[in-house]
PDB file of C-alpha atoms in Angstrom:
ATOM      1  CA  UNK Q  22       3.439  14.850 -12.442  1.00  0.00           C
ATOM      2  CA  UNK Q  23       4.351  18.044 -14.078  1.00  0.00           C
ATOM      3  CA  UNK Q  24       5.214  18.226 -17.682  1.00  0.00           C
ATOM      4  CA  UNK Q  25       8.297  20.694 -18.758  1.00  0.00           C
ATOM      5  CA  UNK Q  26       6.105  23.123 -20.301  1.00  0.00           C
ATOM      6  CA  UNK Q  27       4.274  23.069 -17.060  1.00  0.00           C
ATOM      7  CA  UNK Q  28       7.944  23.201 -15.258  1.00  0.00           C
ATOM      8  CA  UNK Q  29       9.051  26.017 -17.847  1.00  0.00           C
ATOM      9  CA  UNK Q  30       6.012  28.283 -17.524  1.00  0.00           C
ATOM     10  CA  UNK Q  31       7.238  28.189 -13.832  1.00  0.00           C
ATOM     11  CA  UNK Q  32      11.146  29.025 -14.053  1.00  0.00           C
ATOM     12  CA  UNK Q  33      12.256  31.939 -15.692  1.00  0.00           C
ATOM     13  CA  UNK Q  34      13.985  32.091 -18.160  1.00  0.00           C
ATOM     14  CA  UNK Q  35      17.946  31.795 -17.314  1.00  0.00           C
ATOM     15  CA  UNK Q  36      20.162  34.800 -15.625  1.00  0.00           C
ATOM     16  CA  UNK Q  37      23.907  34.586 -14.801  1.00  0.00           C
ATOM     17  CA  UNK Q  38      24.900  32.953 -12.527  1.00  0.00           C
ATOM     18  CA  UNK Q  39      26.347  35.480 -10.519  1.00  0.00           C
ATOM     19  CA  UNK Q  40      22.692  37.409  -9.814  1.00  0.00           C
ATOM     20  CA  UNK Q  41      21.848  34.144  -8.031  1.00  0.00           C
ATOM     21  CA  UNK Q  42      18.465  34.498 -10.656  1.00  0.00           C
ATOM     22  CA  UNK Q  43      16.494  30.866 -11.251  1.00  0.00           C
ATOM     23  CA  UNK Q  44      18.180  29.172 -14.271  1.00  0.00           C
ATOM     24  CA  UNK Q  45      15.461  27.742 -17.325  1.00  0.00           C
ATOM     25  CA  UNK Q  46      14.421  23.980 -17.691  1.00  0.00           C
ATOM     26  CA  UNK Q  47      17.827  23.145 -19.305  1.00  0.00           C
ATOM     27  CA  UNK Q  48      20.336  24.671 -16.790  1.00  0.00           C
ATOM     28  CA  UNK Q  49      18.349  22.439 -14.496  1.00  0.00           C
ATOM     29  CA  UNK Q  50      19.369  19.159 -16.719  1.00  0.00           C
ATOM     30  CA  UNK Q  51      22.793  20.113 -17.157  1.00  0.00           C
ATOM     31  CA  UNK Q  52      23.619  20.628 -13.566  1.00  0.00           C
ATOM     32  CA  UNK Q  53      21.576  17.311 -12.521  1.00  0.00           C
ATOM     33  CA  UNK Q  54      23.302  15.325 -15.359  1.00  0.00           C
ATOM     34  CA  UNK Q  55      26.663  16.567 -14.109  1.00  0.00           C
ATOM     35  CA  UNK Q  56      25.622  15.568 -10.442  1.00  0.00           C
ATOM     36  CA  UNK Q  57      24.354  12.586 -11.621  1.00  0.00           C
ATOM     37  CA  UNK Q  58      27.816  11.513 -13.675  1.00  0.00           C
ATOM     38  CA  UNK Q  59      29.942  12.181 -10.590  1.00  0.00           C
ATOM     39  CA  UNK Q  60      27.886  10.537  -8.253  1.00  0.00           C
ATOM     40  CA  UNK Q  61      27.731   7.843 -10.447  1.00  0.00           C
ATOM     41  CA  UNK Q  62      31.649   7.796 -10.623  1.00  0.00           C
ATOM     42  CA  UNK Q  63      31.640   7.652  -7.194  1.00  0.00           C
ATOM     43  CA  UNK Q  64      28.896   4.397  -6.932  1.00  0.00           C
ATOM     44  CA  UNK Q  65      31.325   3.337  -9.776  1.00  0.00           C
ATOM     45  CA  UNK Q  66      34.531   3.440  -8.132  1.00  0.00           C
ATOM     46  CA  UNK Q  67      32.904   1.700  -4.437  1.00  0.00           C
ATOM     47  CA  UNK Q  68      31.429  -1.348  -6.738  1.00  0.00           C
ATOM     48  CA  UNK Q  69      35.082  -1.833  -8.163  1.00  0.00           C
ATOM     49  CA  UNK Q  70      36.697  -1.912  -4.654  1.00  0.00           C
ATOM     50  CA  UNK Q  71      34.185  -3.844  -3.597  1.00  0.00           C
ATOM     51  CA  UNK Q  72      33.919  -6.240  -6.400  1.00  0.00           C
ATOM     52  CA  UNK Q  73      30.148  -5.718  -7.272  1.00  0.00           C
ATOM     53  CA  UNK Q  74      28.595  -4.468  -9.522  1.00  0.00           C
ATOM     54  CA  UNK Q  75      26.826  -0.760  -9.880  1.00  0.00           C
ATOM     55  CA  UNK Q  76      23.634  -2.732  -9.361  1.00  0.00           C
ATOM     56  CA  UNK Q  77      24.132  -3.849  -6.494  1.00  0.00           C
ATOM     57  CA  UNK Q  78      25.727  -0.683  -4.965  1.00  0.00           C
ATOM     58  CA  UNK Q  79      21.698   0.621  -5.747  1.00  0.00           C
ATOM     59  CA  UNK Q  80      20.560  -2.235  -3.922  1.00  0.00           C
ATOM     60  CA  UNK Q  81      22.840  -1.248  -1.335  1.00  0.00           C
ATOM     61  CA  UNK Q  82      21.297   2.325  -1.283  1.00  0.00           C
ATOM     62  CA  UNK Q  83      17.669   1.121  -1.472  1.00  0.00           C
ATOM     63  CA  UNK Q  84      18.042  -1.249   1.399  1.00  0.00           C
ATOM     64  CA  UNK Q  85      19.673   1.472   3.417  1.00  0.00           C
ATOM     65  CA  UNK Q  86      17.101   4.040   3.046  1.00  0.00           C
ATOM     66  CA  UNK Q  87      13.898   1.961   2.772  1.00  0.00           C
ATOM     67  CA  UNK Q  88      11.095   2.721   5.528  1.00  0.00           C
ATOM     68  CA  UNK Q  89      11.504  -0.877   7.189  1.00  0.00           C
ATOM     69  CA  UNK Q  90      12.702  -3.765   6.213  1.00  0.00           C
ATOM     70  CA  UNK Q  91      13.496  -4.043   2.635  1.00  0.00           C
ATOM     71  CA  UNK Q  92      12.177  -7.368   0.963  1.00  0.00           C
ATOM     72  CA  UNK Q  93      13.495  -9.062  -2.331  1.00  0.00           C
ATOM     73  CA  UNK Q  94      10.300  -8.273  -4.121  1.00  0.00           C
ATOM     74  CA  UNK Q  95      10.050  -5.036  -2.857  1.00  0.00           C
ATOM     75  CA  UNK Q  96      13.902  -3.946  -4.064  1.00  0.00           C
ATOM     76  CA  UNK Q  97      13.117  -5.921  -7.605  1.00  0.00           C
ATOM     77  CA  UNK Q  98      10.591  -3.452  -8.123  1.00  0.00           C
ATOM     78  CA  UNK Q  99      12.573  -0.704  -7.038  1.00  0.00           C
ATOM     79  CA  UNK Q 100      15.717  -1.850  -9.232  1.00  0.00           C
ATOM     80  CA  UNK Q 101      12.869  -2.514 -12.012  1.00  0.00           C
ATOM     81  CA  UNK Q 102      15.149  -6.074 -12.072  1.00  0.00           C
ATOM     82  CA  UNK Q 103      13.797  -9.717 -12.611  1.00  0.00           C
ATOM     83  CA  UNK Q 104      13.246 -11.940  -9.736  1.00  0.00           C
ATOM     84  CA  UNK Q 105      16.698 -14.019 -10.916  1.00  0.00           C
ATOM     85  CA  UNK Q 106      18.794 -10.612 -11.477  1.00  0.00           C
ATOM     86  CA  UNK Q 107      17.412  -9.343  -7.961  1.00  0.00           C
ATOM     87  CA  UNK Q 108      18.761 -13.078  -6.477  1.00  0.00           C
ATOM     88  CA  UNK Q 109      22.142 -12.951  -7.844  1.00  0.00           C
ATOM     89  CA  UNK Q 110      22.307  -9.294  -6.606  1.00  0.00           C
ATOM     90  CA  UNK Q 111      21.195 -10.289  -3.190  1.00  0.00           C
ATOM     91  CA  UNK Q 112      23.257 -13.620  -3.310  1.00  0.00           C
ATOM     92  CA  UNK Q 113      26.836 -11.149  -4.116  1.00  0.00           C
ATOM     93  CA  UNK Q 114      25.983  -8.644  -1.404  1.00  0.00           C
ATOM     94  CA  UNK Q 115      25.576 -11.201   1.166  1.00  0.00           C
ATOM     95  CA  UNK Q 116      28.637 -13.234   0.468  1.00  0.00           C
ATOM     96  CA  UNK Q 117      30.750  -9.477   0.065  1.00  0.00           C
ATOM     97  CA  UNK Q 118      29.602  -9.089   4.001  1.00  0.00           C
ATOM     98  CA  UNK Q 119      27.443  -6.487   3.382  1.00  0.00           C
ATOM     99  CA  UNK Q 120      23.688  -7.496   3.732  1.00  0.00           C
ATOM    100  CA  UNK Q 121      22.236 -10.423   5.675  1.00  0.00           C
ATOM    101  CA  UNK Q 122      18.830 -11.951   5.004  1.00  0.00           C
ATOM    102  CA  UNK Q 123      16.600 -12.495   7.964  1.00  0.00           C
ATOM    103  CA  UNK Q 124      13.510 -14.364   7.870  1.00  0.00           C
ATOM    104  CA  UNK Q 125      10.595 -13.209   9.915  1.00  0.00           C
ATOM    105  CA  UNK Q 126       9.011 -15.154  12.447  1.00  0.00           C
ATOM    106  CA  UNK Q 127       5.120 -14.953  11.676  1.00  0.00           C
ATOM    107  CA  UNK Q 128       5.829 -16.278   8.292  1.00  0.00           C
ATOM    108  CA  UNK Q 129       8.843 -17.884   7.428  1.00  0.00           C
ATOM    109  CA  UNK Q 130       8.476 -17.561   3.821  1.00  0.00           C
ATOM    110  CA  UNK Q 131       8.833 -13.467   4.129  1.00  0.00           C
ATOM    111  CA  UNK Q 132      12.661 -12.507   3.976  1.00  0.00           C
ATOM    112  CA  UNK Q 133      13.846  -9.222   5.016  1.00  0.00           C
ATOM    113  CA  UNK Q 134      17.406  -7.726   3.864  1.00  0.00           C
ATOM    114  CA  UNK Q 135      19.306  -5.237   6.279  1.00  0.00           C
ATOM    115  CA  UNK Q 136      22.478  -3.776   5.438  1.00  0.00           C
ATOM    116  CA  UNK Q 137      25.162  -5.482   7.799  1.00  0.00           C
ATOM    117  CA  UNK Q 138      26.441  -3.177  10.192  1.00  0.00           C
ATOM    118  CA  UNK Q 139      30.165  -4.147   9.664  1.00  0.00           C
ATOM    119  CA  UNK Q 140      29.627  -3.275   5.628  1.00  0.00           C
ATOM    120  CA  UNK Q 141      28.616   0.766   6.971  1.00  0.00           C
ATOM    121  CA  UNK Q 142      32.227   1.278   8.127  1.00  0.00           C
ATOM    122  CA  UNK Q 143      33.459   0.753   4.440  1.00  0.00           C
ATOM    123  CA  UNK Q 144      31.131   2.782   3.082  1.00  0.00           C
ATOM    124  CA  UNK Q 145      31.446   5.155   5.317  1.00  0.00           C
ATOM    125  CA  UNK Q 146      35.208   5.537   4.575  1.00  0.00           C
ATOM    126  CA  UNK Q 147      34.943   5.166   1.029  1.00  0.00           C
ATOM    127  CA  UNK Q 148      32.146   7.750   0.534  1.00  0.00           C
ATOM    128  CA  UNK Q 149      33.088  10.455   3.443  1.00  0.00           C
ATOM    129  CA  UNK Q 150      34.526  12.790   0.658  1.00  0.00           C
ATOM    130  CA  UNK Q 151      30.574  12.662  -0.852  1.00  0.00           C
ATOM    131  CA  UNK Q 152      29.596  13.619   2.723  1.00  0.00           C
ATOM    132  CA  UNK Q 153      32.457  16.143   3.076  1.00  0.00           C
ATOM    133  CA  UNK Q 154      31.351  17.892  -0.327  1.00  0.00           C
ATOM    134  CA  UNK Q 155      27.290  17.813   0.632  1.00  0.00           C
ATOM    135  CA  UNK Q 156      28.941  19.693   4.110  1.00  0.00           C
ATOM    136  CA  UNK Q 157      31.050  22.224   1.943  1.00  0.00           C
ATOM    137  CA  UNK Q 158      28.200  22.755  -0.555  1.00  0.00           C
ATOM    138  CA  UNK Q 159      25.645  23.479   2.484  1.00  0.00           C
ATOM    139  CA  UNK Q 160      27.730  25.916   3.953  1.00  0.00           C
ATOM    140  CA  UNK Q 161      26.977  27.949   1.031  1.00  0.00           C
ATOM    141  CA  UNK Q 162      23.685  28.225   1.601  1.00  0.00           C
ATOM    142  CA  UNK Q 163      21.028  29.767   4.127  1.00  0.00           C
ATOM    143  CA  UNK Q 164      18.953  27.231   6.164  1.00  0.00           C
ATOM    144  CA  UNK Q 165      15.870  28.606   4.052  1.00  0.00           C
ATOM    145  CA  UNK Q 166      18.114  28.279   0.715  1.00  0.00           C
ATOM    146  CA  UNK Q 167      18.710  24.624   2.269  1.00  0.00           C
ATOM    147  CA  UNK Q 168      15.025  23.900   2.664  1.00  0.00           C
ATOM    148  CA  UNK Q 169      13.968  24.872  -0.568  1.00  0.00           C
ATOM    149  CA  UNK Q 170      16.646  23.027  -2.011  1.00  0.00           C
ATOM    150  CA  UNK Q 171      15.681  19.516   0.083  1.00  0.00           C
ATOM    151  CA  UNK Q 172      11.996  20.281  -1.360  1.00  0.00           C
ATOM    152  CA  UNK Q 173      13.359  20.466  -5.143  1.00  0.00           C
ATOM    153  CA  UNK Q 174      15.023  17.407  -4.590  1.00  0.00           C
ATOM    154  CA  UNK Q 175      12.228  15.494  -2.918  1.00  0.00           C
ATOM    155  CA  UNK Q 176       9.787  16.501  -5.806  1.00  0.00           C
ATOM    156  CA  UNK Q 177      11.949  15.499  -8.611  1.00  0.00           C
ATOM    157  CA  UNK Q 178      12.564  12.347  -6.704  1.00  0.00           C
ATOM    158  CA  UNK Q 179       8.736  11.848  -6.767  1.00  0.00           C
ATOM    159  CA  UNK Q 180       8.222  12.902 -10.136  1.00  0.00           C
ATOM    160  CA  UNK Q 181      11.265  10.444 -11.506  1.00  0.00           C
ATOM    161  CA  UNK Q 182       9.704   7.973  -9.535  1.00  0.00           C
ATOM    162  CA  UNK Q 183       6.505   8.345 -11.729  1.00  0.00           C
ATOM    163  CA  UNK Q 184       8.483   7.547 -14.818  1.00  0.00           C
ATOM    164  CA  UNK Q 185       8.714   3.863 -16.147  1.00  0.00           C
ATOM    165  CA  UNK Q 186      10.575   2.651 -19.336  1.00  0.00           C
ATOM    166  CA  UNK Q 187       8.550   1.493 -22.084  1.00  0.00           C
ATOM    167  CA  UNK Q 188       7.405  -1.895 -21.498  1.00  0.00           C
ATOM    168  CA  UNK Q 189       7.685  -1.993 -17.931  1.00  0.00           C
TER     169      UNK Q 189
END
């Protein structure tokens, strides 16, 4: 994992905006609190139409994008939850309609959550102007600029990933 001296030694020091220059270490936090706060506005908002809470929308998320089926222990490690906070997540999203819990066959004790298909629909309505934005911001950008910029975003996802809160 790199430290920020390590990440700071790498990116120059900041330029405007308009030469397009790399930004420093802390133009890089600002804009990925910002993107952060209004994605979380967004995650905000869906919970409150959906009557769940923001916890569960990242439950939602995890299940979605997992590499095969998500399990209960699995997403309580990912949430960094306790087994009861995981169940009463689990327990809301199934009665909202928008998970189902499916028990495998070789061993009846493993459960495996999917998201339900009929759930997608709402989400899909309620977050198209996220997927609307990502299109407009793209269209910025080169398909290089675009390929750097999916790199950045997979490192910091595995260097955040590396970070646990004290105690944990």
């Amino acid at each position: 994992m790199a430290t920020a001296d390590e990440c700071a030694e790498r990116v120059p020091e900041e330029r405007s905006e308009a030469s397009g220059a790399p930004t420093d270490l802390h133009a890089f936090a600002v804009r990925l609190r910002r993107m952060n706060g209004e994605i979380n506005r967004l995650v905000h908002g869906f919970a409150g139409d959906q009557g769940l809470h923001a916890t569960d929308v990242q439950a939602l998320a995890a299940i979605l994008d997992a590499d095969g089926p998500m399990t209960p222990k699995r997403l309580r490690e990912h949430l960094g939850l306790t087994s009861g906070a995981v169940t009463a997540c689990v327990d809301r999203l199934e009665r909202a309609g928008h998970i189902r819990r499916v028990r495998e066959n070789a061993d009846r004790r493993v459960v495996h959550l999917y998201y339900a298909d009929d759930a997608r629909s709402a989400a899909r309505a309620y977050f198209r102007p996220l997927a609307e934005a990502t299109r407009a911001a793209c269209a910025r950008f080169t398909e290089d600029e675009l390929s750097v910029v999916l790199r950045f975003l997979g490192a910091m996802g595995e260097e955040l990933s590396e970070i646990h809160a004290p105690g944990r």
